[in-house]
Amino acid sequence: MTTFAKPSHIGRKISRIRELRDMKQEALAQALGTNQQAISALENSETIDDEKLKQIAKALGVNVEALKNSSEEAAINYFNNFTDSSAGTFNNHCTFNPLDKLIESYEENKKLYERLVQAEKDKVEYLEKILKDK
């Protein structure tokens, strides 16, 4: 008795990776120059031609092999760890020191507070002068 392996459903893989990217079908459709209905049909397809697959992979920010050869678990691991140069560079590092920004904000607030206190002192002084003149 022979058992046949269930063919890989590429459309489901595309759908899962799209969802992992928090991307709606409409956004993928726009990236591919098509409509949402076409993406829905594509995600229901068991097979997709290689040229279309390249376009989809680029739009999703993964490589074609991640779509073709991976299991759902492998796709999730790849998505969480990939460094595909074709997807662009992702820089999640601060370009400034957050502590410097905090101190800068504190100093600006301190100056504002001092100006408000001085304005109140000036009002009190003015009102005392008016009361003395009466």
N, CA and C atoms as an extended XYZ file, in Angstrom:
402
Properties=species:S:1:pos:R:3:atomname:S:1:resname:S:1:resid:I:1 pbc="F F F"
N         0.840       -1.182        0.000 N   MET     1
C         0.000        0.000        0.000 CA  MET     1
C         0.881        1.241        0.000 C   MET     1
N         0.636        2.150       -0.901 N   THR     2
C         1.406        3.382       -0.978 CA  THR     2
C         0.599        4.540       -0.409 C   THR     2
N         1.326        5.418        0.235 N   THR     3
C         0.674        6.628        0.735 CA  THR     3
C         1.275        7.806       -0.012 C   THR     3
N         0.419        8.677       -0.415 N   PHE     4
C         0.868        9.858       -1.138 CA  PHE     4
C         0.905       11.034       -0.180 C   PHE     4
N         1.973       11.805       -0.277 N   ALA     5
C         2.074       13.004        0.557 CA  ALA     5
C         1.101       14.045        0.017 C   ALA     5
N         0.439       14.688        0.931 N   LYS     6
C        -0.499       15.742        0.536 CA  LYS     6
C         0.302       16.893       -0.082 C   LYS     6
N        -0.086       17.357       -1.259 N   PRO     7
C         0.670       18.437       -1.879 CA  PRO     7
C         0.635       19.701       -1.022 C   PRO     7
N         1.732       20.419       -1.082 N   SER     8
C         1.849       21.653       -0.317 CA  SER     8
C         0.868       22.689       -0.873 C   SER     8
N         0.139       23.325        0.018 N   HIS     9
C        -0.844       24.329       -0.388 CA  HIS     9
C        -0.200       25.708       -0.251 C   HIS     9
N         0.354       26.196       -1.335 N   ILE    10
C         1.119       27.447       -1.320 CA  ILE    10
C         0.250       28.642       -0.931 C   ILE    10
N        -1.016       28.603       -1.306 N   GLY    11
C        -1.915       29.712       -0.978 CA  GLY    11
C        -2.087       29.891        0.521 C   GLY    11
N        -2.170       28.775        1.258 N   ARG    12
C        -2.295       28.860        2.718 CA  ARG    12
C        -1.041       29.441        3.346 C   ARG    12
N         0.117       29.066        2.788 N   LYS    13
C         1.377       29.603        3.298 CA  LYS    13
C         1.428       31.121        3.095 C   LYS    13
N         1.011       31.553        1.931 N   ILE    14
C         0.984       32.992        1.639 CA  ILE    14
C         0.056       33.691        2.621 C   ILE    14
N        -1.102       33.107        2.833 N   SER    15
C        -2.075       33.691        3.753 CA  SER    15
C        -1.502       33.809        5.161 C   SER    15
N        -0.850       32.749        5.635 N   ARG    16
C        -0.301       32.770        6.999 CA  ARG    16
C         0.815       33.793        7.144 C   ARG    16
N         1.703       33.860        6.159 N   ILE    17
C         2.785       34.835        6.232 CA  ILE    17
C         2.222       36.254        6.152 C   ILE    17
N         1.234       36.454        5.298 N   ARG    18
C         0.588       37.772        5.203 CA  ARG    18
C        -0.013       38.159        6.548 C   ARG    18
N        -0.687       37.212        7.186 N   GLU    19
C        -1.295       37.491        8.497 CA  GLU    19
C        -0.234       37.745        9.560 C   GLU    19
N         0.882       37.007        9.509 N   LEU    20
C         1.980       37.243       10.449 CA  LEU    20
C         2.565       38.644       10.275 C   LEU    20
N         2.528       39.130        9.058 N   ARG    21
C         3.029       40.474        8.756 CA  ARG    21
C         2.001       41.541        9.122 C   ARG    21
N         0.845       41.086        9.624 N   ASP    22
C        -0.253       41.990        9.960 CA  ASP    22
C        -0.663       42.813        8.736 C   ASP    22
N        -0.731       42.110        7.609 N   MET    23
C        -1.058       42.744        6.330 CA  MET    23
C        -2.425       42.245        5.878 C   MET    23
N        -3.258       43.134        5.446 N   LYS    24
C        -4.577       42.758        4.926 CA  LYS    24
C        -4.446       42.369        3.458 C   LYS    24
N        -5.435       41.629        2.984 N   GLN    25
C        -5.434       41.237        1.578 CA  GLN    25
C        -5.391       42.464        0.673 C   GLN    25
N        -6.066       43.528        1.073 N   GLU    26
C        -6.096       44.747        0.265 CA  GLU    26
C        -4.689       45.334        0.108 C   GLU    26
N        -3.894       45.291        1.193 N   ALA    27
C        -2.534       45.844        1.136 CA  ALA    27
C        -1.658       45.007        0.216 C   ALA    27
N        -1.774       43.693        0.305 N   LEU    28
C        -1.011       42.822       -0.596 CA  LEU    28
C        -1.462       43.039       -2.038 C   LEU    28
N        -2.761       43.183       -2.220 N   ALA    29
C        -3.287       43.431       -3.571 CA  ALA    29
C        -2.706       44.718       -4.147 C   ALA    29
N        -2.648       45.748       -3.327 N   GLN    30
C        -2.106       47.026       -3.797 CA  GLN    30
C        -0.626       46.878       -4.159 C   GLN    30
N         0.127       46.136       -3.333 N   ALA    31
C         1.545       45.927       -3.610 CA  ALA    31
C         1.767       45.151       -4.902 C   ALA    31
N         0.805       44.303       -5.244 N   LEU    32
C         0.924       43.494       -6.458 CA  LEU    32
C         0.196       44.105       -7.654 C   LEU    32
N        -0.480       45.221       -7.435 N   GLY    33
C        -1.197       45.872       -8.525 CA  GLY    33
C        -2.435       45.111       -8.955 C   GLY    33
N        -3.127       44.532       -7.992 N   THR    34
C        -4.338       43.773       -8.300 CA  THR    34
C        -5.418       44.133       -7.280 C   THR    34
N        -6.442       43.292       -7.164 N   ASN    35
C        -7.509       43.603       -6.212 CA  ASN    35
C        -7.610       42.523       -5.135 C   ASN    35
N        -8.412       42.787       -4.128 N   GLN    36
C        -8.555       41.890       -2.980 CA  GLN    36
C        -9.109       40.529       -3.402 C   GLN    36
N       -10.021       40.508       -4.353 N   GLN    37
C       -10.611       39.252       -4.807 CA  GLN    37
C        -9.543       38.348       -5.434 C   GLN    37
N        -8.621       38.941       -6.149 N   ALA    38
C        -7.539       38.160       -6.766 CA  ALA    38
C        -6.637       37.555       -5.690 C   ALA    38
N        -6.393       38.297       -4.617 N   ILE    39
C        -5.573       37.780       -3.518 CA  ILE    39
C        -6.305       36.648       -2.819 C   ILE    39
N        -7.589       36.800       -2.623 N   SER    40
C        -8.384       35.744       -2.001 CA  SER    40
C        -8.313       34.467       -2.840 C   SER    40
N        -8.463       34.596       -4.139 N   ALA    41
C        -8.379       33.442       -5.037 CA  ALA    41
C        -6.976       32.834       -5.000 C   ALA    41
N        -5.977       33.690       -4.964 N   LEU    42
C        -4.594       33.250       -4.919 CA  LEU    42
C        -4.329       32.441       -3.650 C   LEU    42
N        -4.865       32.909       -2.514 N   GLU    43
C        -4.657       32.226       -1.238 CA  GLU    43
C        -5.434       30.910       -1.164 C   GLU    43
N        -6.373       30.696       -2.055 N   ASN    44
C        -7.093       29.425       -2.130 CA  ASN    44
C        -6.469       28.477       -3.141 C   ASN    44
N        -5.415       28.931       -3.823 N   SER    45
C        -4.761       28.108       -4.850 CA  SER    45
C        -3.723       27.186       -4.221 C   SER    45
N        -3.686       25.943       -4.722 N   GLU    46
C        -2.667       25.003       -4.245 CA  GLU    46
C        -1.332       25.254       -4.918 C   GLU    46
N        -1.362       25.777       -6.131 N   THR    47
C        -0.121       26.049       -6.864 CA  THR    47
C        -0.176       27.457       -7.453 C   THR    47
N         0.992       28.029       -7.595 N   ILE    48
C         1.124       29.369       -8.183 CA  ILE    48
C         2.391       29.360       -9.023 C   ILE    48
N         2.351       29.994      -10.196 N   ASP    49
C         3.527       29.986      -11.060 CA  ASP    49
C         4.680       30.763      -10.414 C   ASP    49
N         5.897       30.396      -10.803 N   ASP    50
C         7.097       30.926      -10.158 CA  ASP    50
C         7.234       32.444      -10.259 C   ASP    50
N         6.867       33.003      -11.401 N   GLU    51
C         7.001       34.457      -11.563 CA  GLU    51
C         6.086       35.206      -10.598 C   GLU    51
N         4.853       34.750      -10.479 N   LYS    52
C         3.899       35.362       -9.554 CA  LYS    52
C         4.369       35.166       -8.115 C   LYS    52
N         4.931       33.986       -7.829 N   LEU    53
C         5.431       33.679       -6.497 CA  LEU    53
C         6.569       34.629       -6.104 C   LEU    53
N         7.432       34.976       -7.064 N   LYS    54
C         8.521       35.932       -6.796 CA  LYS    54
C         7.957       37.292       -6.405 C   LYS    54
N         6.932       37.733       -7.128 N   GLN    55
C         6.307       39.022       -6.829 CA  GLN    55
C         5.669       39.012       -5.434 C   GLN    55
N         5.006       37.925       -5.104 N   ILE    56
C         4.343       37.806       -3.803 CA  ILE    56
C         5.375       37.798       -2.685 C   ILE    56
N         6.439       37.014       -2.870 N   ALA    57
C         7.493       36.930       -1.854 CA  ALA    57
C         8.102       38.305       -1.600 C   ALA    57
N         8.349       39.039       -2.677 N   LYS    58
C         8.924       40.384       -2.528 CA  LYS    58
C         7.968       41.295       -1.771 C   LYS    58
N         6.692       41.229       -2.100 N   ALA    59
C         5.692       42.069       -1.433 CA  ALA    59
C         5.562       41.709        0.050 C   ALA    59
N         5.758       40.433        0.378 N   LEU    60
C         5.652       39.990        1.771 CA  LEU    60
C         6.966       40.152        2.534 C   LEU    60
N         8.053       40.443        1.818 N   GLY    61
C         9.343       40.632        2.472 CA  GLY    61
C        10.019       39.331        2.870 C   GLY    61
N         9.766       38.270        2.122 N   VAL    62
C        10.423       36.985        2.358 CA  VAL    62
C        10.985       36.493        1.037 C   VAL    62
N        11.767       35.408        1.074 N   ASN    63
C        12.241       34.880       -0.198 CA  ASN    63
C        11.326       33.760       -0.670 C   ASN    63
N        11.454       33.398       -1.910 N   VAL    64
C        10.565       32.414       -2.532 CA  VAL    64
C        10.658       31.063       -1.823 C   VAL    64
N        11.871       30.680       -1.397 N   GLU    65
C        12.055       29.396       -0.726 CA  GLU    65
C        11.244       29.320        0.558 C   GLU    65
N        11.100       30.434        1.257 N   ALA    66
C        10.303       30.451        2.483 CA  ALA    66
C         8.848       30.115        2.171 C   ALA    66
N         8.387       30.546        1.010 N   LEU    67
C         7.015       30.228        0.608 CA  LEU    67
C         6.884       28.799        0.101 C   LEU    67
N         7.855       28.364       -0.687 N   LYS    68
C         7.753       27.062       -1.342 CA  LYS    68
C         8.011       25.885       -0.405 C   LYS    68
N         9.074       25.955        0.345 N   ASN    69
C         9.596       24.764        1.006 CA  ASN    69
C         9.318       24.676        2.497 C   ASN    69
N         8.658       25.620        3.052 N   SER    70
C         8.550       25.612        4.500 CA  SER    70
C         7.224       25.050        4.986 C   SER    70
N         7.287       24.518        6.187 N   SER    71
C         6.060       24.139        6.877 CA  SER    71
C         5.556       25.389        7.572 C   SER    71
N         4.395       25.310        8.163 N   GLU    72
C         3.860       26.475        8.870 CA  GLU    72
C         4.816       26.884        9.995 C   GLU    72
N         5.309       25.898       10.743 N   GLU    73
C         6.220       26.190       11.851 CA  GLU    73
C         7.514       26.820       11.353 C   GLU    73
N         8.052       26.276       10.264 N   ALA    74
C         9.283       26.823        9.703 CA  ALA    74
C         9.063       28.242        9.183 C   ALA    74
N         7.911       28.505        8.594 N   ALA    75
C         7.611       29.847        8.093 CA  ALA    75
C         7.562       30.845        9.237 C   ALA    75
N         6.971       30.428       10.351 N   ILE    76
C         6.905       31.317       11.515 CA  ILE    76
C         8.306       31.581       12.050 C   ILE    76
N         9.120       30.525       12.163 N   ASN    77
C        10.495       30.703       12.635 CA  ASN    77
C        11.289       31.583       11.687 C   ASN    77
N        11.126       31.353       10.396 N   TYR    78
C        11.825       32.167        9.404 CA  TYR    78
C        11.414       33.621        9.527 C   TYR    78
N        10.108       33.836        9.628 N   PHE    79
C         9.591       35.197        9.722 CA  PHE    79
C        10.161       35.908       10.945 C   PHE    79
N        10.278       35.186       12.043 N   ASN    80
C        10.769       35.791       13.270 CA  ASN    80
C        12.271       36.046       13.238 C   ASN    80
N        12.998       35.355       12.363 N   ASN    81
C        14.456       35.438       12.380 CA  ASN    81
C        15.094       35.856       11.065 C   ASN    81
N        14.317       36.138       10.022 N   PHE    82
C        14.917       36.325        8.716 CA  PHE    82
C        15.730       37.611        8.594 C   PHE    82
N        16.697       37.524        7.705 N   THR    83
C        17.510       38.687        7.350 CA  THR    83
C        17.660       38.696        5.841 C   THR    83
N        16.565       38.653        5.133 N   ASP    84
C        16.550       38.605        3.681 CA  ASP    84
C        16.861       39.989        3.140 C   ASP    84
N        17.972       40.117        2.443 N   SER    85
C        18.382       41.429        1.945 CA  SER    85
C        17.411       41.972        0.897 C   SER    85
N        16.673       41.105        0.226 N   SER    86
C        15.733       41.592       -0.784 CA  SER    86
C        14.532       42.266       -0.136 C   SER    86
N        14.316       42.007        1.142 N   ALA    87
C        13.169       42.584        1.836 CA  ALA    87
C        13.475       43.963        2.384 C   ALA    87
N        14.703       44.409        2.257 N   GLY    88
C        15.075       45.710        2.795 CA  GLY    88
C        15.715       45.548        4.160 C   GLY    88
N        16.240       46.627        4.649 N   THR    89
C        16.907       46.594        5.939 CA  THR    89
C        15.947       47.063        7.002 C   THR    89
N        15.860       46.292        8.042 N   PHE    90
C        15.013       46.654        9.162 CA  PHE    90
C        15.901       47.100       10.300 C   PHE    90
N        15.776       48.332       10.704 N   ASN    91
C        16.599       48.875       11.768 CA  ASN    91
C        15.695       49.201       12.932 C   ASN    91
N        15.762       48.373       13.953 N   ASN    92
C        14.923       48.575       15.119 CA  ASN    92
C        15.691       49.213       16.263 C   ASN    92
N        16.836       49.791       15.967 N   HIS    93
C        17.643       50.396       17.003 CA  HIS    93
C        17.365       51.892       17.061 C   HIS    93
N        17.399       52.426       18.266 N   CYS    94
C        17.202       53.868       18.433 CA  CYS    94
C        18.371       54.604       17.808 C   CYS    94
N        18.093       55.711       17.175 N   THR    95
C        19.155       56.545       16.620 CA  THR    95
C        19.484       57.681       17.569 C   THR    95
N        18.936       57.616       18.762 N   PHE    96
C        19.204       58.605       19.792 CA  PHE    96
C        19.228       57.901       21.130 C   PHE    96
N        19.787       58.574       22.112 N   ASN    97
C        19.819       58.017       23.454 CA  ASN    97
C        18.530       58.421       24.164 C   ASN    97
N        17.682       57.470       24.536 N   PRO    98
C        16.412       57.805       25.183 CA  PRO    98
C        16.597       58.594       26.472 C   PRO    98
N        17.690       58.329       27.182 N   LEU    99
C        17.964       59.061       28.421 CA  LEU    99
C        18.223       60.533       28.126 C   LEU    99
N        18.946       60.806       27.032 N   ASP   100
C        19.180       62.196       26.634 CA  ASP   100
C        17.865       62.904       26.329 C   ASP   100
N        16.967       62.203       25.648 N   LYS   101
C        15.662       62.791       25.327 CA  LYS   101
C        14.866       63.063       26.599 C   LYS   101
N        14.944       62.172       27.565 N   LEU   102
C        14.248       62.354       28.831 CA  LEU   102
C        14.787       63.572       29.573 C   LEU   102
N        16.104       63.690       29.619 N   ILE   103
C        16.724       64.834       30.298 CA  ILE   103
C        16.383       66.123       29.574 C   ILE   103
N        16.433       66.094       28.249 N   GLU   104
C        16.089       67.270       27.452 CA  GLU   104
C        14.644       67.700       27.739 C   GLU   104
N        13.752       66.744       27.780 N   SER   105
C        12.353       67.029       28.072 CA  SER   105
C        12.198       67.603       29.477 C   SER   105
N        12.925       67.025       30.431 N   TYR   106
C        12.875       67.518       31.814 CA  TYR   106
C        13.348       68.968       31.874 C   TYR   106
N        14.450       69.278       31.195 N   GLU   107
C        14.998       70.636       31.214 CA  GLU   107
C        14.034       71.628       30.574 C   GLU   107
N        13.379       71.220       29.479 N   GLU   108
C        12.399       72.098       28.840 CA  GLU   108
C        11.218       72.350       29.769 C   GLU   108
N        10.746       71.303       30.437 N   ASN   109
C         9.632       71.452       31.378 CA  ASN   109
C        10.026       72.314       32.575 C   ASN   109
N        11.254       72.176       33.024 N   LYS   110
C        11.744       72.980       34.148 CA  LYS   110
C        11.746       74.465       33.775 C   LYS   110
N        12.225       74.775       32.566 N   LYS   111
C        12.248       76.166       32.106 CA  LYS   111
C        10.823       76.712       31.998 C   LYS   111
N         9.917       75.917       31.474 N   LEU   112
C         8.525       76.332       31.362 CA  LEU   112
C         7.932       76.591       32.740 C   LEU   112
N         8.192       75.698       33.687 N   TYR   113
C         7.694       75.846       35.054 CA  TYR   113
C         8.239       77.135       35.677 C   TYR   113
N         9.528       77.395       35.484 N   GLU   114
C        10.132       78.606       36.042 CA  GLU   114
C         9.505       79.864       35.444 C   GLU   114
N         9.203       79.844       34.152 N   ARG   115
C         8.544       81.008       33.525 CA  ARG   115
C         7.135       81.194       34.077 C   ARG   115
N         6.416       80.087       34.304 N   LEU   116
C         5.061       80.184       34.868 CA  LEU   116
C         5.106       80.731       36.301 C   LEU   116
N         6.060       80.270       37.099 N   VAL   117
C         6.204       80.764       38.469 CA  VAL   117
C         6.522       82.250       38.455 C   VAL   117
N         7.423       82.658       37.559 N   GLN   118
C         7.781       84.075       37.478 CA  GLN   118
C         6.579       84.912       37.047 C   GLN   118
N         5.775       84.400       36.125 N   ALA   119
C         4.582       85.117       35.694 CA  ALA   119
C         3.611       85.277       36.858 C   ALA   119
N         3.455       84.261       37.688 N   GLU   120
C         2.580       84.351       38.870 CA  GLU   120
C         3.126       85.360       39.868 C   GLU   120
N         4.424       85.369       40.076 N   LYS   121
C         5.052       86.344       40.983 CA  LYS   121
C         4.804       87.764       40.484 C   LYS   121
N         4.932       87.946       39.164 N   ASP   122
C         4.693       89.268       38.588 CA  ASP   122
C         3.239       89.693       38.788 C   ASP   122
N         2.300       88.763       38.649 N   LYS   123
C         0.881       89.082       38.876 CA  LYS   123
C         0.639       89.487       40.322 C   LYS   123
N         1.213       88.713       41.238 N   VAL   124
C         1.038       89.013       42.667 CA  VAL   124
C         1.608       90.391       42.970 C   VAL   124
N         2.773       90.680       42.463 N   GLU   125
C         3.414       91.982       42.684 CA  GLU   125
C         2.545       93.103       42.126 C   GLU   125
N         2.005       92.908       40.939 N   TYR   126
C         1.147       93.906       40.313 CA  TYR   126
C        -0.119       94.146       41.140 C   TYR   126
N        -0.737       93.046       41.593 N   LEU   127
C        -1.970       93.170       42.392 CA  LEU   127
C        -1.687       93.847       43.741 C   LEU   127
N        -0.543       93.520       44.354 N   GLU   128
C        -0.185       94.187       45.632 CA  GLU   128
C         0.014       95.673       45.416 C   GLU   128
N         0.598       96.054       44.299 N   LYS   129
C         0.818       97.461       43.997 CA  LYS   129
C        -0.530       98.168       43.828 C   LYS   129
N        -1.489       97.526       43.167 N   ILE   130
C        -2.814       98.117       42.961 CA  ILE   130
C        -3.510       98.306       44.315 C   ILE   130
N        -3.391       97.311       45.199 N   LEU   131
C        -4.013       97.401       46.531 CA  LEU   131
C        -3.397       98.512       47.373 C   LEU   131
N        -2.107       98.724       47.279 N   LYS   132
C        -1.446       99.793       48.038 CA  LYS   132
C        -1.887      101.174       47.555 C   LYS   132
N        -2.132      101.296       46.252 N   ASP   133
C        -2.533      102.580       45.701 CA  ASP   133
C        -3.948      102.959       46.086 C   ASP   133
N        -4.760      102.050       46.529 N   LYS   134
C        -6.159      102.359       46.866 CA  LYS   134
C        -6.270      102.917       48.210 C   LYS   134
